[in-house]
Amino acid sequence: MSLPGDRREGPSPVPGVGNDVAPGDLSRSMTVSQMVASSQRLRLNPNKDHKPESYEDLQLDFSPSIFSSLERYLPPSMLGVPRDDKVKFMREILLKYLPNGERNRVQKHREYRQKIISNYQPLHRELYTMHPATFFVPSFLKAVSDNTEESFRSLMSEPSPGVFTFEMLQPRFCELLLAEVENFEKWVNDAKFRIMRPNTMNKYGAVLDDFGLETMLDKLMDGFIRPMSKVFFPEVGGSTLDSHHGFVVEYGKDRDVDLGFHVDDSEVTLNVCLGKQFSGGELFFRGTRCDKHVNTGSQSEEIFDYSHVPGRAVLHRGRHRHGARATTSGHRINLLLWCRSSVFREMKKYQKDFSSWCGECIREKKERQRLSIATTKSAPLFKGKVLDFATSSIYSKFDMIKLENWETKVGVCKFFGIFGTDNMSWE
């Protein structure tokens, strides 16, 4: 999938769904679907033993991979119903979270993409289907095939916390993809076709999904990036990645020069240099942050610079703040895959504590723990018992009150320690 609107437009009926159901059967199946939908909710955790159906042959409002991913979350009673009923049920859920304005925007983008695909003639058609043996280096294939943390760590290095680097793409694949991008840009210029750029920060580059590479990149995310993200980024939805935005960016003379400090619209970002000859262009990282802390300072251990090497990948959280220094000479092109999790994005709405991944949340939590320990150690003893800071400070005032039983004093102190002392009168 591509662009911030990974979901598609659609109050209209789904083309290609239900065409083999007779009118009477359709009415009956709709009733069954509606009955199930009205009484069932999605599972909190996916059914890992369930093998979802393929939706690649249907013309849908959303990416087929989203339906396959979401199917694992269906209630048990829905796993055995006809595929058409599953589509209707899941589609209603997806549309629930897509405002009308966004649906219209996505519909226009869908038409824009279809216009490109209908007119653009690919140069290297072998790129549009996943061929792991010719795309990836053997060490990467072996690590993914073994699919263990040990195998991934044998492939990767982690030069800075949360930043993983590894050899990934074959030189020949890089050459073919560069040639395909150049061919697409030539077609754009010849046809005087105005294309959408990858994001609001890059003025050059192209969205690979827009000219036919979406399915191949879906398979790259599903079969290769998600297994690694499940191990290294589980706290940001690494195991539930279900959509992507794939594009290339270009830096150098008559292209973008650098890229400012930012975070990505992704849960996990894959960044691979394709070439060509260049100097400069280093990535600089400055720590992972939640929305609340995105503009806070960096700790010394969070500061890291990375120099690109063609074919070598960088994998990091989308919320890991970073930027690109100026490409001082030559021409640099990078492949970016922003991987997203709709499940994580929904759950994040109800979270307040991000100390499992936000560097500043972690620092604040440790500071609270330190102060709590320090307060406990400095709290005075009453009858051999340690009182909390609020209780002990109010207790000193109760020394003026003639309450002989010290436990009674402490109890009253704790009451007013919770509700404040504004209404207390001292004689």
Coordinates of C-alpha atoms in Angstrom, one line a residue:
M1 CA 0.0 0.0 0.0
S2 CA 1.2 3.5 -0.4
L3 CA 1.0 7.0 1.0
P4 CA -0.5 8.0 4.3
G5 CA -3.9 6.8 3.2
D6 CA -3.2 3.1 3.2
R7 CA -6.9 2.5 3.2
R8 CA -9.1 2.8 0.2
E9 CA -12.3 4.7 -0.6
G10 CA -15.5 2.9 -0.6
P11 CA -19.1 3.2 0.4
S12 CA -20.0 1.7 -3.0
P13 CA -20.2 -2.1 -3.5
V14 CA -17.0 -4.0 -3.8
P15 CA -16.3 -4.8 -7.5
G16 CA -15.5 -8.5 -8.0
V17 CA -17.0 -9.7 -4.7
G18 CA -20.1 -11.7 -4.6
N19 CA -20.5 -12.2 -8.4
D20 CA -20.9 -15.9 -8.1
V21 CA -23.8 -15.6 -5.5
A22 CA -27.4 -15.9 -6.7
P23 CA -29.8 -13.0 -5.6
G24 CA -31.5 -15.2 -3.0
D25 CA -28.2 -16.6 -1.7
L26 CA -26.8 -13.1 -1.5
S27 CA -29.7 -12.0 0.6
R28 CA -29.2 -14.9 2.9
S29 CA -25.4 -14.6 3.2
M30 CA -25.7 -10.8 3.9
T31 CA -28.1 -11.7 6.7
V32 CA -25.6 -14.2 8.1
S33 CA -22.7 -11.7 7.8
Q34 CA -24.7 -9.0 9.5
M35 CA -25.7 -11.3 12.3
V36 CA -22.2 -12.3 12.9
A37 CA -20.8 -8.8 12.6
S38 CA -23.4 -7.5 15.1
S39 CA -22.3 -9.9 17.8
Q40 CA -18.6 -10.5 17.2
R41 CA -15.5 -8.4 17.7
L42 CA -12.0 -8.9 16.4
R43 CA -9.5 -10.9 18.5
L44 CA -7.1 -8.9 20.6
N45 CA -4.2 -11.2 19.4
P46 CA -3.8 -12.9 16.0
N47 CA -4.6 -16.6 15.5
K48 CA -1.1 -17.7 14.5
D49 CA -2.3 -21.2 13.6
H50 CA -4.8 -19.9 11.1
K51 CA -3.8 -19.8 7.4
P52 CA -5.6 -16.8 5.9
E53 CA -7.0 -16.9 2.4
S54 CA -5.6 -15.0 -0.6
Y55 CA -7.4 -11.9 -1.8
E56 CA -5.1 -11.1 -4.7
D57 CA -7.7 -12.0 -7.3
L58 CA -10.3 -9.5 -6.0
Q59 CA -10.7 -5.8 -6.9
L60 CA -10.8 -4.3 -3.4
D61 CA -10.9 -0.9 -1.8
F62 CA -7.8 -1.9 0.2
S63 CA -4.6 -3.8 -0.4
P64 CA -5.2 -7.6 -0.5
S65 CA -2.4 -8.0 2.1
I66 CA -4.4 -6.0 4.6
F67 CA -7.3 -8.5 4.3
S68 CA -5.0 -11.5 4.7
S69 CA -3.4 -9.9 7.8
L70 CA -6.7 -8.8 9.3
E71 CA -8.2 -12.3 8.8
R72 CA -6.0 -13.7 11.6
Y73 CA -7.9 -11.4 14.0
L74 CA -11.4 -12.5 13.0
P75 CA -13.5 -14.2 15.7
P76 CA -13.4 -18.0 15.6
S77 CA -17.0 -18.2 14.3
M78 CA -16.0 -16.2 11.2
L79 CA -13.0 -18.2 10.1
G80 CA -15.1 -20.8 8.3
V81 CA -17.6 -18.6 6.6
P82 CA -17.3 -17.9 2.8
R83 CA -14.6 -15.5 1.7
D84 CA -17.1 -13.0 0.4
D85 CA -18.6 -12.7 3.9
K86 CA -15.2 -12.2 5.4
V87 CA -14.5 -9.4 2.9
K88 CA -17.7 -7.7 3.8
F89 CA -17.1 -7.9 7.5
M90 CA -13.5 -6.7 7.3
R91 CA -14.3 -4.0 4.8
E92 CA -16.9 -2.5 7.2
I93 CA -14.2 -2.4 9.9
L94 CA -11.7 -0.7 7.7
L95 CA -14.1 1.9 6.3
K96 CA -15.1 2.8 9.9
Y97 CA -11.7 4.4 10.4
L98 CA -11.5 6.2 7.1
P99 CA -13.3 9.7 7.0
N100 CA -15.2 10.7 3.9
G101 CA -12.6 13.3 2.9
E102 CA -9.8 10.8 3.1
R103 CA -11.8 8.3 1.1
N104 CA -12.2 10.9 -1.7
R105 CA -8.5 11.6 -1.6
V106 CA -7.6 7.9 -1.8
Q107 CA -10.1 7.4 -4.6
K108 CA -8.4 10.1 -6.6
H109 CA -5.0 8.6 -5.9
R110 CA -6.2 5.2 -7.0
E111 CA -7.4 6.7 -10.3
Y112 CA -4.0 8.5 -10.7
R113 CA -2.1 5.2 -10.1
Q114 CA -4.3 3.3 -12.6
K115 CA -3.6 5.9 -15.2
I116 CA 0.1 5.4 -14.8
I117 CA 0.0 1.6 -14.8
S118 CA -2.2 1.6 -17.9
N119 CA 0.3 3.8 -19.9
Y120 CA 3.8 3.1 -18.5
Q121 CA 5.7 0.2 -20.1
P122 CA 8.2 -1.4 -17.7
L123 CA 11.8 -1.8 -18.7
H124 CA 12.6 -4.8 -16.5
R125 CA 9.5 -6.8 -15.9
E126 CA 11.4 -9.3 -13.7
L127 CA 11.5 -6.7 -11.0
Y128 CA 7.7 -6.7 -10.6
T129 CA 7.6 -10.3 -9.2
M130 CA 9.5 -11.3 -6.1
H131 CA 12.6 -13.4 -7.0
P132 CA 14.6 -13.8 -3.7
A133 CA 17.6 -15.6 -5.1
T134 CA 18.3 -12.9 -7.6
F135 CA 17.3 -9.9 -5.4
F136 CA 19.1 -10.7 -2.2
V137 CA 22.6 -11.7 -1.1
P138 CA 22.9 -15.3 0.3
S139 CA 23.6 -14.3 3.9
F140 CA 20.3 -12.3 4.0
L141 CA 18.3 -15.2 2.6
K142 CA 19.8 -17.7 5.1
A143 CA 19.1 -15.4 8.1
V144 CA 15.5 -15.0 7.0
S145 CA 15.1 -18.7 6.2
D146 CA 16.4 -19.7 9.7
N147 CA 14.1 -17.0 11.2
T148 CA 15.6 -16.9 14.6
E149 CA 17.0 -14.0 16.7
E150 CA 20.4 -15.7 16.5
S151 CA 20.3 -15.9 12.7
F152 CA 19.3 -12.3 12.4
R153 CA 22.0 -11.1 14.8
S154 CA 24.6 -13.1 12.9
L155 CA 23.6 -11.1 9.8
M156 CA 23.2 -7.7 11.5
S157 CA 25.3 -5.2 13.4
E158 CA 23.7 -2.7 15.8
P159 CA 26.1 0.2 15.9
S160 CA 23.6 2.3 17.9
P161 CA 20.6 1.1 20.0
G162 CA 17.7 0.4 17.7
V163 CA 19.7 0.9 14.4
F164 CA 20.5 -2.3 12.5
T165 CA 22.7 -2.5 9.4
F166 CA 23.2 -5.5 7.1
E167 CA 24.1 -6.6 3.6
M168 CA 20.9 -7.1 1.6
L169 CA 20.7 -6.4 -2.1
Q170 CA 22.5 -8.0 -5.0
P171 CA 24.5 -5.5 -7.2
R172 CA 22.6 -6.6 -10.2
F173 CA 19.2 -5.9 -8.6
C174 CA 20.4 -2.4 -7.7
E175 CA 21.4 -1.8 -11.3
L176 CA 18.1 -3.0 -12.6
L177 CA 16.0 -1.0 -10.2
L178 CA 18.0 2.2 -10.9
A179 CA 17.5 1.6 -14.7
E180 CA 13.7 1.1 -14.1
V181 CA 13.5 4.3 -12.1
E182 CA 15.4 6.2 -14.8
N183 CA 13.0 4.7 -17.4
F184 CA 10.0 5.8 -15.5
E185 CA 11.3 9.3 -15.0
K186 CA 12.0 9.5 -18.8
W187 CA 8.4 8.4 -19.5
V188 CA 7.1 11.1 -17.1
N189 CA 9.1 13.8 -18.8
D190 CA 8.2 12.6 -22.3
A191 CA 4.5 12.3 -21.5
K192 CA 4.6 15.6 -19.5
F193 CA 2.9 13.7 -16.7
R194 CA 2.9 15.3 -13.3
I195 CA 3.8 12.7 -10.6
M196 CA 3.4 12.7 -6.9
R197 CA 6.6 12.8 -4.9
P198 CA 7.4 10.4 -2.1
N199 CA 6.6 12.8 0.8
T200 CA 6.4 16.4 1.7
M201 CA 10.1 16.7 2.3
N202 CA 11.6 15.2 -0.9
K203 CA 11.1 17.2 -4.1
Y204 CA 12.8 14.4 -6.2
G205 CA 12.2 10.7 -6.4
A206 CA 9.3 8.4 -7.2
V207 CA 6.7 6.3 -5.5
L208 CA 7.5 2.7 -6.6
D209 CA 4.0 1.5 -5.7
D210 CA 2.5 4.0 -8.2
F211 CA 4.0 2.3 -11.3
G212 CA 3.4 -1.3 -10.5
L213 CA 5.9 -2.5 -7.8
E214 CA 3.4 -2.6 -5.0
T215 CA 2.8 -6.4 -5.0
M216 CA 6.6 -7.1 -5.0
L217 CA 7.1 -4.7 -2.1
D218 CA 4.2 -6.2 -0.2
K219 CA 6.0 -9.5 -0.4
L220 CA 9.3 -7.9 0.7
M221 CA 7.6 -6.6 3.8
D222 CA 5.6 -9.7 4.6
G223 CA 8.2 -12.3 3.9
F224 CA 11.4 -10.5 4.9
I225 CA 11.0 -7.3 6.9
R226 CA 8.2 -8.4 9.2
P227 CA 10.1 -11.5 10.6
M228 CA 13.0 -9.3 11.6
S229 CA 10.8 -6.6 12.9
K230 CA 8.9 -9.1 15.0
V231 CA 12.2 -9.9 16.8
F232 CA 13.7 -6.4 17.1
F233 CA 10.7 -4.0 17.2
P234 CA 7.7 -5.9 18.8
E235 CA 6.8 -2.9 21.0
V236 CA 5.9 -0.8 17.9
G237 CA 3.9 -3.4 16.0
G238 CA 6.8 -5.2 14.3
S239 CA 4.9 -8.4 14.2
T240 CA 1.7 -6.9 12.8
L241 CA 3.1 -4.9 9.9
D242 CA 0.3 -4.9 7.3
S243 CA 0.9 -2.0 4.8
H244 CA 3.7 -0.1 3.3
H245 CA 4.7 3.0 1.4
G246 CA 7.6 2.2 -1.0
F247 CA 9.6 4.8 -2.9
V248 CA 13.1 6.0 -4.0
V249 CA 14.7 9.3 -3.1
E250 CA 17.4 11.1 -5.1
Y251 CA 20.2 13.4 -3.9
G252 CA 23.0 15.3 -5.6
K253 CA 23.4 18.0 -8.3
D254 CA 20.0 19.1 -9.6
R255 CA 18.3 16.9 -7.0
D256 CA 17.6 17.1 -3.3
V257 CA 20.8 18.0 -1.4
D258 CA 20.0 17.0 2.2
L259 CA 17.1 16.1 4.4
G260 CA 16.1 17.8 7.7
F261 CA 15.6 16.3 11.1
H262 CA 12.4 14.3 11.2
V263 CA 10.6 11.1 12.0
D264 CA 9.0 8.8 9.5
D265 CA 5.3 8.0 9.0
S266 CA 6.0 4.3 9.7
E267 CA 6.4 1.9 12.5
V268 CA 9.5 0.3 10.9
T269 CA 11.7 1.9 8.2
L270 CA 13.9 0.0 5.7
N271 CA 16.5 2.2 4.0
V272 CA 18.8 0.7 1.3
C273 CA 21.3 2.6 -0.8
L274 CA 21.1 1.6 -4.5
G275 CA 24.1 3.7 -5.7
K276 CA 25.6 5.5 -7.6
Q277 CA 28.9 7.2 -7.0
F278 CA 28.6 9.9 -4.4
S279 CA 30.2 11.7 -1.4
G280 CA 28.5 12.8 1.8
G281 CA 24.9 12.1 2.5
E282 CA 25.4 10.4 5.9
L283 CA 22.4 9.6 8.0
F284 CA 22.4 11.1 11.5
F285 CA 20.3 9.5 14.3
R286 CA 19.3 11.2 17.5
G287 CA 17.1 8.8 19.5
T288 CA 13.6 7.4 19.4
R289 CA 10.7 9.6 20.7
C290 CA 7.0 9.5 21.1
D291 CA 4.8 12.4 19.9
K292 CA 5.0 14.2 23.3
H293 CA 8.8 14.2 23.3
V294 CA 9.7 14.4 19.6
N295 CA 11.5 17.8 20.1
T296 CA 13.4 17.0 23.3
G297 CA 17.2 16.9 23.4
S298 CA 19.4 13.9 22.7
Q299 CA 21.5 11.9 25.1
S300 CA 25.1 11.2 24.1
E301 CA 24.5 7.5 23.6
E302 CA 21.7 8.4 21.1
I303 CA 24.0 10.3 18.7
F304 CA 25.1 8.2 15.7
D305 CA 26.1 8.9 12.1
Y306 CA 25.9 6.3 9.4
S307 CA 27.6 6.3 5.9
H308 CA 25.7 4.7 3.1
V309 CA 27.1 1.7 1.1
P310 CA 25.3 0.5 -2.0
G311 CA 23.4 -2.7 -1.3
R312 CA 23.6 -2.3 2.4
A313 CA 20.4 -1.8 4.5
V314 CA 19.5 0.2 7.6
L315 CA 16.5 -0.9 9.6
H316 CA 15.1 1.3 12.4
R317 CA 11.9 2.4 14.1
G318 CA 10.0 5.1 12.2
R319 CA 10.0 7.2 15.4
H320 CA 13.8 7.1 15.5
R321 CA 14.7 10.8 14.8
H322 CA 17.1 11.2 11.9
G323 CA 18.1 13.3 8.9
A324 CA 20.5 13.2 5.9
R325 CA 23.6 15.4 5.6
A326 CA 24.4 17.1 2.3
T327 CA 25.4 14.9 -0.6
T328 CA 28.5 16.9 -1.6
S329 CA 29.2 15.3 -5.0
G330 CA 27.8 12.6 -7.3
H331 CA 24.3 11.1 -7.3
R332 CA 22.8 9.0 -4.5
I333 CA 19.6 7.0 -4.8
N334 CA 18.0 5.1 -1.9
L335 CA 15.1 2.7 -1.7
L336 CA 12.8 3.4 1.3
L337 CA 10.1 1.1 2.6
W338 CA 7.9 2.6 5.3
C339 CA 6.2 -0.4 7.0
R340 CA 3.1 0.3 9.0
S341 CA 0.9 -1.6 11.5
S342 CA -2.8 -0.6 11.6
V343 CA -3.2 -2.7 14.8
F344 CA -0.4 -0.8 16.6
R345 CA -1.8 2.6 15.4
E346 CA -5.2 1.8 16.8
M347 CA -3.8 0.6 20.2
K348 CA -1.5 3.6 20.5
K349 CA -4.5 5.9 20.7
Y350 CA -5.3 4.4 24.2
Q351 CA -1.7 4.4 25.5
K352 CA -0.1 7.0 27.7
D353 CA 3.2 5.3 28.6
F354 CA 5.7 4.7 25.8
S355 CA 8.7 3.8 28.0
S356 CA 9.1 0.5 26.1
W357 CA 10.6 2.5 23.2
C358 CA 10.7 6.3 23.7
G359 CA 14.1 7.3 25.0
E360 CA 12.7 10.3 26.9
C361 CA 9.9 8.3 28.5
I362 CA 12.5 5.8 29.6
R363 CA 14.6 8.6 31.1
E364 CA 11.6 10.2 32.9
K365 CA 10.6 6.8 34.3
K366 CA 14.1 6.1 35.6
E367 CA 14.1 9.6 37.2
R368 CA 10.8 8.9 39.0
Q369 CA 12.1 5.6 40.3
R370 CA 15.3 7.3 41.5
L371 CA 13.4 10.0 43.3
S372 CA 11.0 7.5 44.8
I373 CA 14.0 5.5 46.2
A374 CA 15.7 8.6 47.5
T375 CA 12.4 9.8 49.2
T376 CA 12.0 6.4 50.8
K377 CA 15.5 6.5 52.2
S378 CA 15.2 10.0 53.5
A379 CA 11.7 9.6 55.0
P380 CA 11.6 9.7 58.9
L381 CA 10.9 6.7 61.1
F382 CA 7.8 6.7 63.3
K383 CA 7.8 3.8 65.8
G384 CA 10.3 2.0 63.6
K385 CA 8.2 2.4 60.5
V386 CA 9.0 4.4 57.3
L387 CA 6.3 6.9 56.2
D388 CA 6.0 8.3 52.7
F389 CA 7.1 11.9 52.2
A390 CA 3.6 13.5 52.1
T391 CA 2.5 11.6 55.2
S392 CA 5.7 12.5 57.2
S393 CA 5.5 16.2 56.3
I394 CA 1.9 16.5 57.5
Y395 CA 2.6 14.3 60.5
S396 CA 4.9 17.0 61.9
K397 CA 2.0 19.4 62.0
F398 CA 0.0 16.9 64.0
D399 CA 2.6 17.1 66.7
M400 CA 0.6 20.1 67.8
I401 CA -2.6 18.0 68.1
K402 CA -3.1 15.9 71.2
L403 CA -3.7 12.5 69.6
E404 CA -2.0 10.0 71.9
N405 CA -2.2 7.0 69.5
W406 CA 0.5 7.4 66.8
E407 CA -1.3 5.0 64.4
T408 CA -4.4 7.4 64.6
K409 CA -2.2 10.3 63.7
V410 CA -0.7 8.5 60.7
G411 CA -4.1 7.5 59.5
V412 CA -5.4 11.1 59.6
C413 CA -2.2 12.3 57.9
K414 CA -2.7 9.8 55.1
F415 CA -6.2 11.0 54.6
F416 CA -5.2 14.6 54.3
G417 CA -2.1 13.7 52.3
I418 CA -4.4 12.4 49.6
F419 CA -7.0 15.2 49.6
G420 CA -4.7 18.2 50.6
T421 CA -4.5 20.3 53.7
D422 CA -6.3 23.4 52.6
N423 CA -9.4 22.6 54.8
M424 CA -7.4 21.6 57.8
S425 CA -7.6 23.9 60.8
W426 CA -4.8 23.9 63.4
E427 CA -5.4 24.9 67.0

